Coordinates of C-alpha atoms and ligand atoms in Angstrom, one line a residue:
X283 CA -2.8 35.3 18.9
X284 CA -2.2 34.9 15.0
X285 CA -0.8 32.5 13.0
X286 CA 0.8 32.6 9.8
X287 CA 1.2 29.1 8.2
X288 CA 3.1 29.1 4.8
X289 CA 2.6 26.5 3.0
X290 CA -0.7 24.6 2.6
X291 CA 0.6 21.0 1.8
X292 CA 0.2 18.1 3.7
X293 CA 1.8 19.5 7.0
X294 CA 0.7 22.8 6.4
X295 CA -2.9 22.8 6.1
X296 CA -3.5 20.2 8.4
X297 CA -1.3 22.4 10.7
X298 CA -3.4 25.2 10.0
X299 CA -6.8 23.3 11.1
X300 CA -5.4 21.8 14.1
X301 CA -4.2 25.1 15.3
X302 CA -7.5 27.5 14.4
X303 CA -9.2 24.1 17.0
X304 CA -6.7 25.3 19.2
X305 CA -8.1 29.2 19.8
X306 CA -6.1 30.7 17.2
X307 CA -7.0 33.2 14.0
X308 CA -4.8 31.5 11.3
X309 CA -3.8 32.6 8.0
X310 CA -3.1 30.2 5.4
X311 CA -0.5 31.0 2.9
X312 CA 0.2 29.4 -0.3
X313 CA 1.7 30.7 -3.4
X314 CA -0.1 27.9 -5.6
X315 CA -3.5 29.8 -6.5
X316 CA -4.8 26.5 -7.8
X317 CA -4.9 25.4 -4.0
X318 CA -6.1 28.6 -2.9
X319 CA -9.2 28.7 -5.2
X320 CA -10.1 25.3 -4.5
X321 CA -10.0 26.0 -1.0
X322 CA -11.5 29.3 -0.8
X323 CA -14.7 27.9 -3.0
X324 CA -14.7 25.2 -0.6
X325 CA -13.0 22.5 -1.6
X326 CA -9.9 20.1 -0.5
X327 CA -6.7 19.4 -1.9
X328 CA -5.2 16.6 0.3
X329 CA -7.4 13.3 -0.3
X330 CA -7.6 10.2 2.1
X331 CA -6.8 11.8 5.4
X332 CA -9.6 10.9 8.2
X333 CA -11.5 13.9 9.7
X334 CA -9.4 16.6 7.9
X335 CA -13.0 17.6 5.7
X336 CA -14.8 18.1 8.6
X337 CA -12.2 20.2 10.7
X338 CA -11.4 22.0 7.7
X339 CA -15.0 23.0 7.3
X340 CA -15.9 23.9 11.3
X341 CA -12.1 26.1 11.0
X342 CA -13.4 28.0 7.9
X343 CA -17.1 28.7 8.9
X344 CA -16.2 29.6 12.3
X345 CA -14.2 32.4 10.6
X346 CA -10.9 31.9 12.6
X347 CA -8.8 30.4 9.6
X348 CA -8.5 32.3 5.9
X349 CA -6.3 31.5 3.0
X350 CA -4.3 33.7 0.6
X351 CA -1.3 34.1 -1.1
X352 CA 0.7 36.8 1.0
X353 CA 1.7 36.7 4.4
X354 CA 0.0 39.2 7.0
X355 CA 1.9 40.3 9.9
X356 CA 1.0 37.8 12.7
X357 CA 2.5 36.4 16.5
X358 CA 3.4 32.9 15.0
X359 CA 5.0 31.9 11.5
X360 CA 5.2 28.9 10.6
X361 CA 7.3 27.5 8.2
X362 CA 6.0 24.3 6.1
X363 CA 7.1 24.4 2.4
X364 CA 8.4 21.5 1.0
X365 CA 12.3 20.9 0.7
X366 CA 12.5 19.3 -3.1
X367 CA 15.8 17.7 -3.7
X368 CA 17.8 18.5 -6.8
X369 CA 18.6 15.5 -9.0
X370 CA 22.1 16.1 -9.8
X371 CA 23.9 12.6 -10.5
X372 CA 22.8 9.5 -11.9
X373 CA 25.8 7.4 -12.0
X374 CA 25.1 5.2 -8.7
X375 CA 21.3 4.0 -10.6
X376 CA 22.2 3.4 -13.9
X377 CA 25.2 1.6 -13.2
X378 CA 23.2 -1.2 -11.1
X379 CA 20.4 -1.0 -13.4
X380 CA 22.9 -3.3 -15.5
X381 CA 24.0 -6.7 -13.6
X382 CA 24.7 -7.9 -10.0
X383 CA 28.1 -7.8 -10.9
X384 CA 28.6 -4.0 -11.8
X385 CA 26.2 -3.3 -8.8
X386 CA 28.6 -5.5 -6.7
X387 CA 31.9 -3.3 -8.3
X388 CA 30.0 -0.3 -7.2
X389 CA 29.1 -1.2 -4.1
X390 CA 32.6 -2.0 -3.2
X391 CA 33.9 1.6 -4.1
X392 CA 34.6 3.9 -1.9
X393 CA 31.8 6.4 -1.2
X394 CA 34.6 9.1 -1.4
X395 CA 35.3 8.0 -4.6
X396 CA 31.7 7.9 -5.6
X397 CA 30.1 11.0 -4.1
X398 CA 33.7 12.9 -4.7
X399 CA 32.9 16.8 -5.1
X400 CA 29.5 17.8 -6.2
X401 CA 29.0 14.2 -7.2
X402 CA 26.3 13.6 -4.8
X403 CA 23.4 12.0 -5.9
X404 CA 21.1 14.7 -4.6
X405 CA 21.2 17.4 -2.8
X406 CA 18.2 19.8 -1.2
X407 CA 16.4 22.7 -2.8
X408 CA 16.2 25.2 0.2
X409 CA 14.8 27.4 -2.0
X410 CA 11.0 27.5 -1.3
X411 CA 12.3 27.6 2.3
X412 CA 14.9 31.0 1.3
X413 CA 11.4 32.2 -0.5
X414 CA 9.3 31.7 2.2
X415 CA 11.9 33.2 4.7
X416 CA 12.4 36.7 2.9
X417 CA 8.3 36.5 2.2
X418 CA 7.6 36.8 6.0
X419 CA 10.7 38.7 6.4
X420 CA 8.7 41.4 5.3
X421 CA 6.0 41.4 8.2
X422 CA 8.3 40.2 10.8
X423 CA 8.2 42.6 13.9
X424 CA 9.7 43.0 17.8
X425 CA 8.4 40.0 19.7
X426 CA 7.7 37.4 16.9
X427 CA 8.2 33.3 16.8
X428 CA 8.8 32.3 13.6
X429 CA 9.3 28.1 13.2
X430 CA 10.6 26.0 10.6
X431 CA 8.6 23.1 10.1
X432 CA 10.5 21.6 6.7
X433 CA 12.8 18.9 7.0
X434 CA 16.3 20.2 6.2
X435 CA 20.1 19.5 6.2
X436 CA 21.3 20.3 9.5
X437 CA 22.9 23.6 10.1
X438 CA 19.7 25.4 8.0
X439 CA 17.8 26.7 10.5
X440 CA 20.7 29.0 11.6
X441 CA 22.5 29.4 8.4
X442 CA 20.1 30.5 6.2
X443 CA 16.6 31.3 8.4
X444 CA 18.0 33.3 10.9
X445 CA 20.9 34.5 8.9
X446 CA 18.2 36.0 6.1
X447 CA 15.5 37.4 8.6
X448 CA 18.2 39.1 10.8
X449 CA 19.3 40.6 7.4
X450 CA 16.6 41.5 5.7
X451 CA 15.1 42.9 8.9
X452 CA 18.0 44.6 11.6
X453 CA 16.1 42.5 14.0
X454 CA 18.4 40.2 16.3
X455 CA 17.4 36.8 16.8
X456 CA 17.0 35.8 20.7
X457 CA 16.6 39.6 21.4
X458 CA 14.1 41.0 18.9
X459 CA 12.4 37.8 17.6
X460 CA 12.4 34.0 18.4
X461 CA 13.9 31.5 16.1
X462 CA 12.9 27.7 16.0
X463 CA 13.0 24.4 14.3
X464 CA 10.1 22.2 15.2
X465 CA 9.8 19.0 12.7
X466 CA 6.9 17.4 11.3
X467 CA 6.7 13.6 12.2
X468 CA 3.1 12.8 11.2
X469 CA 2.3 10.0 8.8
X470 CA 0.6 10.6 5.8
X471 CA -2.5 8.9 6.2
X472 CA -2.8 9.5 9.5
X473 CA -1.5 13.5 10.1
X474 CA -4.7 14.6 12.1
X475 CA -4.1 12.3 14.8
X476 CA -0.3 12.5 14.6
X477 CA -0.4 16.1 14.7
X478 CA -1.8 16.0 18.3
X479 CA -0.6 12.6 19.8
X480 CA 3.0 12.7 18.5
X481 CA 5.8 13.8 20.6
X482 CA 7.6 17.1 19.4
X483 CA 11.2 17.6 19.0
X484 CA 11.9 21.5 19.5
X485 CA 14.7 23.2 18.7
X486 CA 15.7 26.7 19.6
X487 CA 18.4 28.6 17.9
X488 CA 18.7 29.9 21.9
X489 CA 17.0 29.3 24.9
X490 CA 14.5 31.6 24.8
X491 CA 13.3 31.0 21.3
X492 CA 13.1 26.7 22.3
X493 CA 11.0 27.9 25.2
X494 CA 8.4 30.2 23.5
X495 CA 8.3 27.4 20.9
X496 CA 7.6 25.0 23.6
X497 CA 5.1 26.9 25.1
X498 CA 3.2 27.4 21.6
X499 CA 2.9 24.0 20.8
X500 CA 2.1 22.8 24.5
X501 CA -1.5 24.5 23.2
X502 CA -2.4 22.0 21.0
X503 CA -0.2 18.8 21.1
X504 CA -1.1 16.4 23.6
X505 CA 1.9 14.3 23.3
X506 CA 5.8 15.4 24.9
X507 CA 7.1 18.4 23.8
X508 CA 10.4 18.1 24.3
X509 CA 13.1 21.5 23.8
X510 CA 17.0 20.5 22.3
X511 CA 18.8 23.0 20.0
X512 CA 18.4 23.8 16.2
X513 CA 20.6 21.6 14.6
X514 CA 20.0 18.9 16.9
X515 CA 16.0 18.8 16.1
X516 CA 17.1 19.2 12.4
X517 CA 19.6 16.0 12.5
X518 CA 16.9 13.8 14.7
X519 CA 14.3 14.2 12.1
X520 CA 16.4 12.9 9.2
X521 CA 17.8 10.1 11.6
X522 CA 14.2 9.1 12.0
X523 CA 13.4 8.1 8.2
X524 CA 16.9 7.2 7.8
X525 CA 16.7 5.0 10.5
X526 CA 13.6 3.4 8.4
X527 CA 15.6 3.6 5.3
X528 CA 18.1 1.6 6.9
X529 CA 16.0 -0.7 7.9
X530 CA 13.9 -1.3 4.7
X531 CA 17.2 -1.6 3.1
X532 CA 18.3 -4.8 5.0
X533 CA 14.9 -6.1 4.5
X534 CA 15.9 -5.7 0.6
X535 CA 18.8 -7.0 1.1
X536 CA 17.9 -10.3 3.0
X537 CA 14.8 -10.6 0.0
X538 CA 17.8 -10.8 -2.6
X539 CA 19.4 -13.2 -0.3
X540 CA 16.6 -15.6 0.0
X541 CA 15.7 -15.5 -3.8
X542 CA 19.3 -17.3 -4.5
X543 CA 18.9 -19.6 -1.1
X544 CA 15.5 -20.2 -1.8
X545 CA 14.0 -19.1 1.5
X546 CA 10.8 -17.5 1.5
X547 CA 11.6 -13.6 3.3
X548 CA 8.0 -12.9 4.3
X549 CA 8.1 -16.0 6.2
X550 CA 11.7 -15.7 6.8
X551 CA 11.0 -11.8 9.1
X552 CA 7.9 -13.4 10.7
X553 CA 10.3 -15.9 12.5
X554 CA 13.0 -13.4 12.9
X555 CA 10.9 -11.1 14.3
X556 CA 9.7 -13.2 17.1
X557 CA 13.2 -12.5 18.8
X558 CA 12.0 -9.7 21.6
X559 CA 14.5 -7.2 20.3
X560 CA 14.5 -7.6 16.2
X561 CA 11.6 -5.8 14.4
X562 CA 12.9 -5.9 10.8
X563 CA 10.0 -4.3 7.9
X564 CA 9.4 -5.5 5.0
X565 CA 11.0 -5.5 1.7
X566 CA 9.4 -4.4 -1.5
X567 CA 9.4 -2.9 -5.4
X568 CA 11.6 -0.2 -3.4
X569 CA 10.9 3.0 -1.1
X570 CA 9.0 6.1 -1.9
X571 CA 7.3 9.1 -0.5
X572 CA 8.9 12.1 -0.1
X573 CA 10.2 11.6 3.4
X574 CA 12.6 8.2 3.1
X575 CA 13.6 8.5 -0.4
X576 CA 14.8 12.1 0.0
X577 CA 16.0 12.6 3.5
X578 CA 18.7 10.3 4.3
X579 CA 20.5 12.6 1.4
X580 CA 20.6 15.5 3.4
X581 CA 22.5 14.2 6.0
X582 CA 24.9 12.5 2.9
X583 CA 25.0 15.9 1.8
X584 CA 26.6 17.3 4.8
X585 CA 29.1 14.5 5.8
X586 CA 29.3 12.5 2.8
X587 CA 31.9 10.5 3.6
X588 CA 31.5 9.6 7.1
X589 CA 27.7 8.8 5.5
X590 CA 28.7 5.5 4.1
X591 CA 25.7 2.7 5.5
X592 CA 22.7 5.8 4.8
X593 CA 24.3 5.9 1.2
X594 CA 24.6 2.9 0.7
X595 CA 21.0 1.6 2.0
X596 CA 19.8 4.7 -0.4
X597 CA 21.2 2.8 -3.5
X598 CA 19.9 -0.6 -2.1
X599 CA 16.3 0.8 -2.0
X600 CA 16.1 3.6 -5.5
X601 CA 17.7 -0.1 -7.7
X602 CA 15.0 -2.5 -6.1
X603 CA 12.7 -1.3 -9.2
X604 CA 15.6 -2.6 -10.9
X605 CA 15.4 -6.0 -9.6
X606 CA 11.5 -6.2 -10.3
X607 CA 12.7 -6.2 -13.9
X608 CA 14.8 -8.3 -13.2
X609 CA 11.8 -10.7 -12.0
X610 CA 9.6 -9.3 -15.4
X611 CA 12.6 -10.2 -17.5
X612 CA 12.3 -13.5 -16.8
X613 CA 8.7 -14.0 -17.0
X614 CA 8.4 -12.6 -20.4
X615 CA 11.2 -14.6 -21.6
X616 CA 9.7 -17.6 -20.7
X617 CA 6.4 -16.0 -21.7
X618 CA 8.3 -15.8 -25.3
X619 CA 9.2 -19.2 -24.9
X620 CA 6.2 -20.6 -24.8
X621 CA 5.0 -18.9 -28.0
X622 CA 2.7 -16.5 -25.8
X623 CA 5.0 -12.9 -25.8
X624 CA 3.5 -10.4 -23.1
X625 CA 1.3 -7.9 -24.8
X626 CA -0.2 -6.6 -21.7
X627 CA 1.3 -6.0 -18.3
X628 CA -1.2 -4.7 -15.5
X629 CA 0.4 -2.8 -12.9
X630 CA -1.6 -2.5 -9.6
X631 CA -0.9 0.8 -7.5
X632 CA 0.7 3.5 -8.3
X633 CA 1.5 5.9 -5.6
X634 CA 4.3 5.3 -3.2
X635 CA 2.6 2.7 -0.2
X636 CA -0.8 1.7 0.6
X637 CA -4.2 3.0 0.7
X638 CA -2.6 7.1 -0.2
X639 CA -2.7 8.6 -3.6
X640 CA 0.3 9.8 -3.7
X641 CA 3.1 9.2 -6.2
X642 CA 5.8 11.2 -5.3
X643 CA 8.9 9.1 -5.9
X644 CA 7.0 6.2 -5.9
X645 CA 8.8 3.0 -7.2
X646 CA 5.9 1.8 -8.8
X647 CA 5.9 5.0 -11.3
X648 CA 9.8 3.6 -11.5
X649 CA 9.1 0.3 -12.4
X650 CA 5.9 1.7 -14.8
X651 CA 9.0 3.6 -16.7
X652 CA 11.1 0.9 -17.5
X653 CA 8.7 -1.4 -18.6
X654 CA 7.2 1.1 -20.7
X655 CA 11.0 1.8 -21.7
X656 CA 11.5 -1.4 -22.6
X657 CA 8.5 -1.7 -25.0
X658 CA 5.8 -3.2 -23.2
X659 CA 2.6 -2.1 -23.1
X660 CA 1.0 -1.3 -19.5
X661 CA -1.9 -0.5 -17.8
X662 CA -1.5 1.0 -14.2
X663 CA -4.6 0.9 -11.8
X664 CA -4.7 3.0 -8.4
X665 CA -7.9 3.5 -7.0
X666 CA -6.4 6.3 -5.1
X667 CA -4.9 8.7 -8.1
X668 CA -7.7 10.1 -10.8
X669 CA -6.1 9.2 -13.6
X670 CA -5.3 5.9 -13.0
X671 CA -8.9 5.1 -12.1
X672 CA -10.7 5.3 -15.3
X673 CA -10.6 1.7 -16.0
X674 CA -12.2 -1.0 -13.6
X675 CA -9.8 -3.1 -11.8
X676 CA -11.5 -5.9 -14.3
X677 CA -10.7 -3.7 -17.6
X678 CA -6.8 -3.6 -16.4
X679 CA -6.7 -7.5 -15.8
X680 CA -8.6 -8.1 -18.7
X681 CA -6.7 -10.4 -21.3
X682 CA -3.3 -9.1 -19.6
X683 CA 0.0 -11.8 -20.2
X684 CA 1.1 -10.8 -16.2
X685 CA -0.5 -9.1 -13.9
X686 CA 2.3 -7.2 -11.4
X687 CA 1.3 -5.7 -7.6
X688 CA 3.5 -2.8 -6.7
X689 CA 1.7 -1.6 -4.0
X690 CA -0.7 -2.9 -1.2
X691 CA -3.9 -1.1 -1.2
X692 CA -6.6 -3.0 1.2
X693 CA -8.7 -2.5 -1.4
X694 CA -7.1 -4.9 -3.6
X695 CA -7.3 -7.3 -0.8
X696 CA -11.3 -6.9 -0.9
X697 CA -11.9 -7.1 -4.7
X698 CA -8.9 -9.3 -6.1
X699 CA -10.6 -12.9 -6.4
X700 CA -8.4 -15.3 -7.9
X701 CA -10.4 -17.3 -9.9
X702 CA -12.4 -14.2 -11.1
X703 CA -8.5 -12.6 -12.2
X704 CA -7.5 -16.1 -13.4
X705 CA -10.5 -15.9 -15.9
X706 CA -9.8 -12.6 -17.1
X707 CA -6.0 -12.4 -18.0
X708 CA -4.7 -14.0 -21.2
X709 CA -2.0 -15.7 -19.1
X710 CA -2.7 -16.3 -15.9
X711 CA 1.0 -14.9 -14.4
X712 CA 1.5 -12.7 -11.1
X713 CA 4.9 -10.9 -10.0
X714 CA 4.5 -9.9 -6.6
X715 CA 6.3 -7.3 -5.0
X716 CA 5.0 -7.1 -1.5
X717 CA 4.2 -10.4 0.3
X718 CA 0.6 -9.5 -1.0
X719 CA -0.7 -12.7 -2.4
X720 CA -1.6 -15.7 -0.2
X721 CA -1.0 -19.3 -1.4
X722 CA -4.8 -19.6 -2.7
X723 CA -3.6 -18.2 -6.1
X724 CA -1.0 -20.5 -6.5
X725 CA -3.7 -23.4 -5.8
X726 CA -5.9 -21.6 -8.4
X727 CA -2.7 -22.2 -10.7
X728 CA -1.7 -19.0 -11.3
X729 CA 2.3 -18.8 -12.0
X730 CA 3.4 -17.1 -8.9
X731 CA 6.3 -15.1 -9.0
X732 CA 7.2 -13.3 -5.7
X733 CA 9.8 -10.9 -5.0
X734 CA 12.2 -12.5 -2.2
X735 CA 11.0 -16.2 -2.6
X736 CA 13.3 -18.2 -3.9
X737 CA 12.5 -21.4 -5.0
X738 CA 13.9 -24.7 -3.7
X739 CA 13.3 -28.6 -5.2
X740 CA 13.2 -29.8 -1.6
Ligands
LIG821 N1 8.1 0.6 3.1 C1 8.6 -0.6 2.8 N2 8.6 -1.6 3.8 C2 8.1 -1.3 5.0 C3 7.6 0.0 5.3 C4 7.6 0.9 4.3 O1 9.1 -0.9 1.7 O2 8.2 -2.2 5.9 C5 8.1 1.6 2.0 C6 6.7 2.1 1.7 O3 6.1 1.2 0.8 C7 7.0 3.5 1.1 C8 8.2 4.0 1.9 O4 8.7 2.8 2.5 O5 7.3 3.4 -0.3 C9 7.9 5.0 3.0 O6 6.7 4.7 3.7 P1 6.5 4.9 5.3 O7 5.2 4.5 5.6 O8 7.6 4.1 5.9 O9 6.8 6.4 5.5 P2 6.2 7.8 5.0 O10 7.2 8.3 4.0 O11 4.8 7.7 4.5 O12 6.3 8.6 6.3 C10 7.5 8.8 7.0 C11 7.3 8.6 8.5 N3 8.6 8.4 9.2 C12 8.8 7.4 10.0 O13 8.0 6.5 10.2 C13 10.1 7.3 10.7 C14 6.5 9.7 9.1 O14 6.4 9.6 10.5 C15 7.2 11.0 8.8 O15 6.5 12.2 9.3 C16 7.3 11.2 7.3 O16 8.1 10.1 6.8 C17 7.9 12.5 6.9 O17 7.1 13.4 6.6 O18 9.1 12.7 7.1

């Protein structure tokens, strides 16, 4: 059997190995010839991903998998082009950007009146996945499965996948070809084993099409495969990040809460947590990634006003880089103060959570901006994204006024010393985002500021 994977990102390709380890001959499709050169002379796009080099390597010597830029007619396509959102609105950010008292006006509107019309604040750009449909359109013939890996509003798969192939083609899904949404769940970081110990949601547009689907990815997935419908699958896989949106959001939330009761949160979740049936995450400089900071909109985009809490945990988490100016602010005002104004700010980490290098929609990039808006010189560091990696972790803290952690990388954990750091910046001042920093900087006298501890005089 063939397989015809378009798309070589981070589902795709990894995708694409897994499946050529599974028997099949697999064609790789991309329409970004950067990634098929680099591929084809033997290279790798996708960094920090355990094992993916080596199965990479074994699928392309062996023969079995091949790149290019057009599909080829095949038994299996597969779907796995990203779903960019379109930016359409920025109202809801700039207006809490300002004060806790417009944020608290805007939180009390409506959503209807906020996301009224084509107000939303984002909405998704099908149209890699409209491309990539009439591409294989083309080679489509009697007896095909063609899935739909992407992450998408619900209602897609039917509306626009099936409603394009059986136009462009004559063929009829459920008779002539097999229809199917099947979506990605893996963590980056982690896909390879995700891939193939996850469970699977299928969704068939019909019966037959959830059942060949099935069947397909029985033959490499050694977790549940378990069949539902189209929209269904579509609708679970956005509940899943949204459901970790939501979360993150009250874990925000509570942070703001303890910086004016002067609770520390970290602490604060440990204890709360030790309840059998609470398991709140943790708050931060805000959420990233291109799965949590995008999805939830796509169900807001559907039923925006029965969407209120997903909306409104969205806006909690894209202002949080708001509030870590907030923090800044006050550090370089009393920086200013004491006749020492901040000429140096070192940001550490840059892409969207630890130990990826990845910065898409990453609130450290965020918070990077409006410093950098405001006037201040910075230096960002992340060991895991070239250009941010020229300089030594000791260059960036050199003679900096405040040094600020946006994201976690275990590396920084293993070369951060405090009393090398406290020698090295001009003022020794940290703003912690993350919970990262234990109490032996505050004994080395650094000015500790952390994001959701408050402090209290008793
Ligand atoms: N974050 C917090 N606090 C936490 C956990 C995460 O602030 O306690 C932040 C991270 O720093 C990051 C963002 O949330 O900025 C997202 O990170 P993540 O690790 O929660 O998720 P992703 O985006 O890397 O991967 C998610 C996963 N979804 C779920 O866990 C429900 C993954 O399984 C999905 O396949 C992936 O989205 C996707 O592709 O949709």
């Amino acid at each position: 059997m063939k397989v015809c994977i378009i798309g070589l990102g981070y589902i795709g390709f990894p995708t694409a190995c897994v499946v050529t380890k599974a028997g099949y001959e697999v064609l790789g499709v991309d329409t970004n010839s950067d990634i098929i050169i680099k591929l084809k002379n033997g290279g790798l796009h996708i960094i920090n991903e355990d094992g993916l080099a080596d199965i990479a390597r074994e699928a392309f010597n062996e023969g079995r998998l091949r790149v290019s830029d057009k599909p080829e007619p095949a038994d299996v396509f597969i779907i796995a082009v990203p779903t960019p959102f379109r930016q359409n609105f920025y109202r809801q950010e700039n207006s809490l950007a300002g004060n806790d008292v417009v944020a608290e006006k805007v939180a009390a509107t409506s959503v209807k009146d906020r996301f009224r019309g084509n107000d939303l604040p984002y909405t998704a750009d099908l149209s890699y996945v409209e491309r990539a449909t009439r591409d294989l359109a083309t080679y489509l013939s009697k007896g095909n499965l063609v899935i739909l890996e992407s992450t998408v509003p619900p209602g897609t798969t039917v509306n626009l996948v099936q409603t394009v192939l059986e136009e462009e083609t004559g063929l009829v899904c459920g008779h002539d070809f097999f229809l199917a949404h099947a979506p990605e769940r893996v963590l980056p970081g982690n896909i390879l084993h995700e891939l193939i110990y996850n469970d699977r949601v299928i969704g068939g547009v019909d019966s037959e099409s959830g059942e060949r689907a099935v069947a397909f990815y029985k033959s490499f997935v050694k977790g549940d495969v378990v069949k539902t419908d189209a929209t269904t699958a579509e609708l679970v896989k956005l509940m899943e990040n949204t459901f970790r949106d939501v979360n993150i959001a009250l874990a925000n939330e509570f942070a703001l809460i303890a910086e004016k009761l002067g609770v520390d949160i970290f602490h604060a979740i440990s204890l709360a947590n030790r309840h059998p049936r609470v398991n709140i995450l943790k708050p931060g400089p805000g959420v990233g990634g291109h799965c949590l900071a995008v999805d939830p909109y796509f169900i807001v985009q559907v039923v925006p006003e029965t969407a209120r809490l997903i909306s409104l945990a969205r806006e909690i988490n894209s202002t949080m880089p708001y509030h870590v100016m907030r923090l800044f602010e006050g550090i370089a005002t009393r920086c200013a103060q004491k006749g020492k104004p901040v000429k140096k700010v070192a940001l550490l980490g840059a892409s969207y959570k630890a130990n990826v290098g990845d910065e898409r929609e990453s609130p450290a990039i965020k918070v990077a901006h409006l410093l950098s808006e405001k006037g201040y010189p910075v230096v960002i560091h992340d060991p895991y994204i070239e250009i941010y990696n020229s300089l030594s972790l000791d260059d960036v803290v050199r003679r900096a006024d405040v040094l600020i952690l946006l994201t976690d990388h275990d590396i920084y954990r293993a070369q951060l010393e405090p009393h090398k750091v406290f020698n090295l910046m001009r003022q020794p001042v940290v703003l912690d985002t993350r919970g990262f920093f234990g109490q032996e900087w505050d004994a080395m006298g650094f000015e500790m500021i952390r994001l959701g501890v408050g402090k209290r005089s008793c």
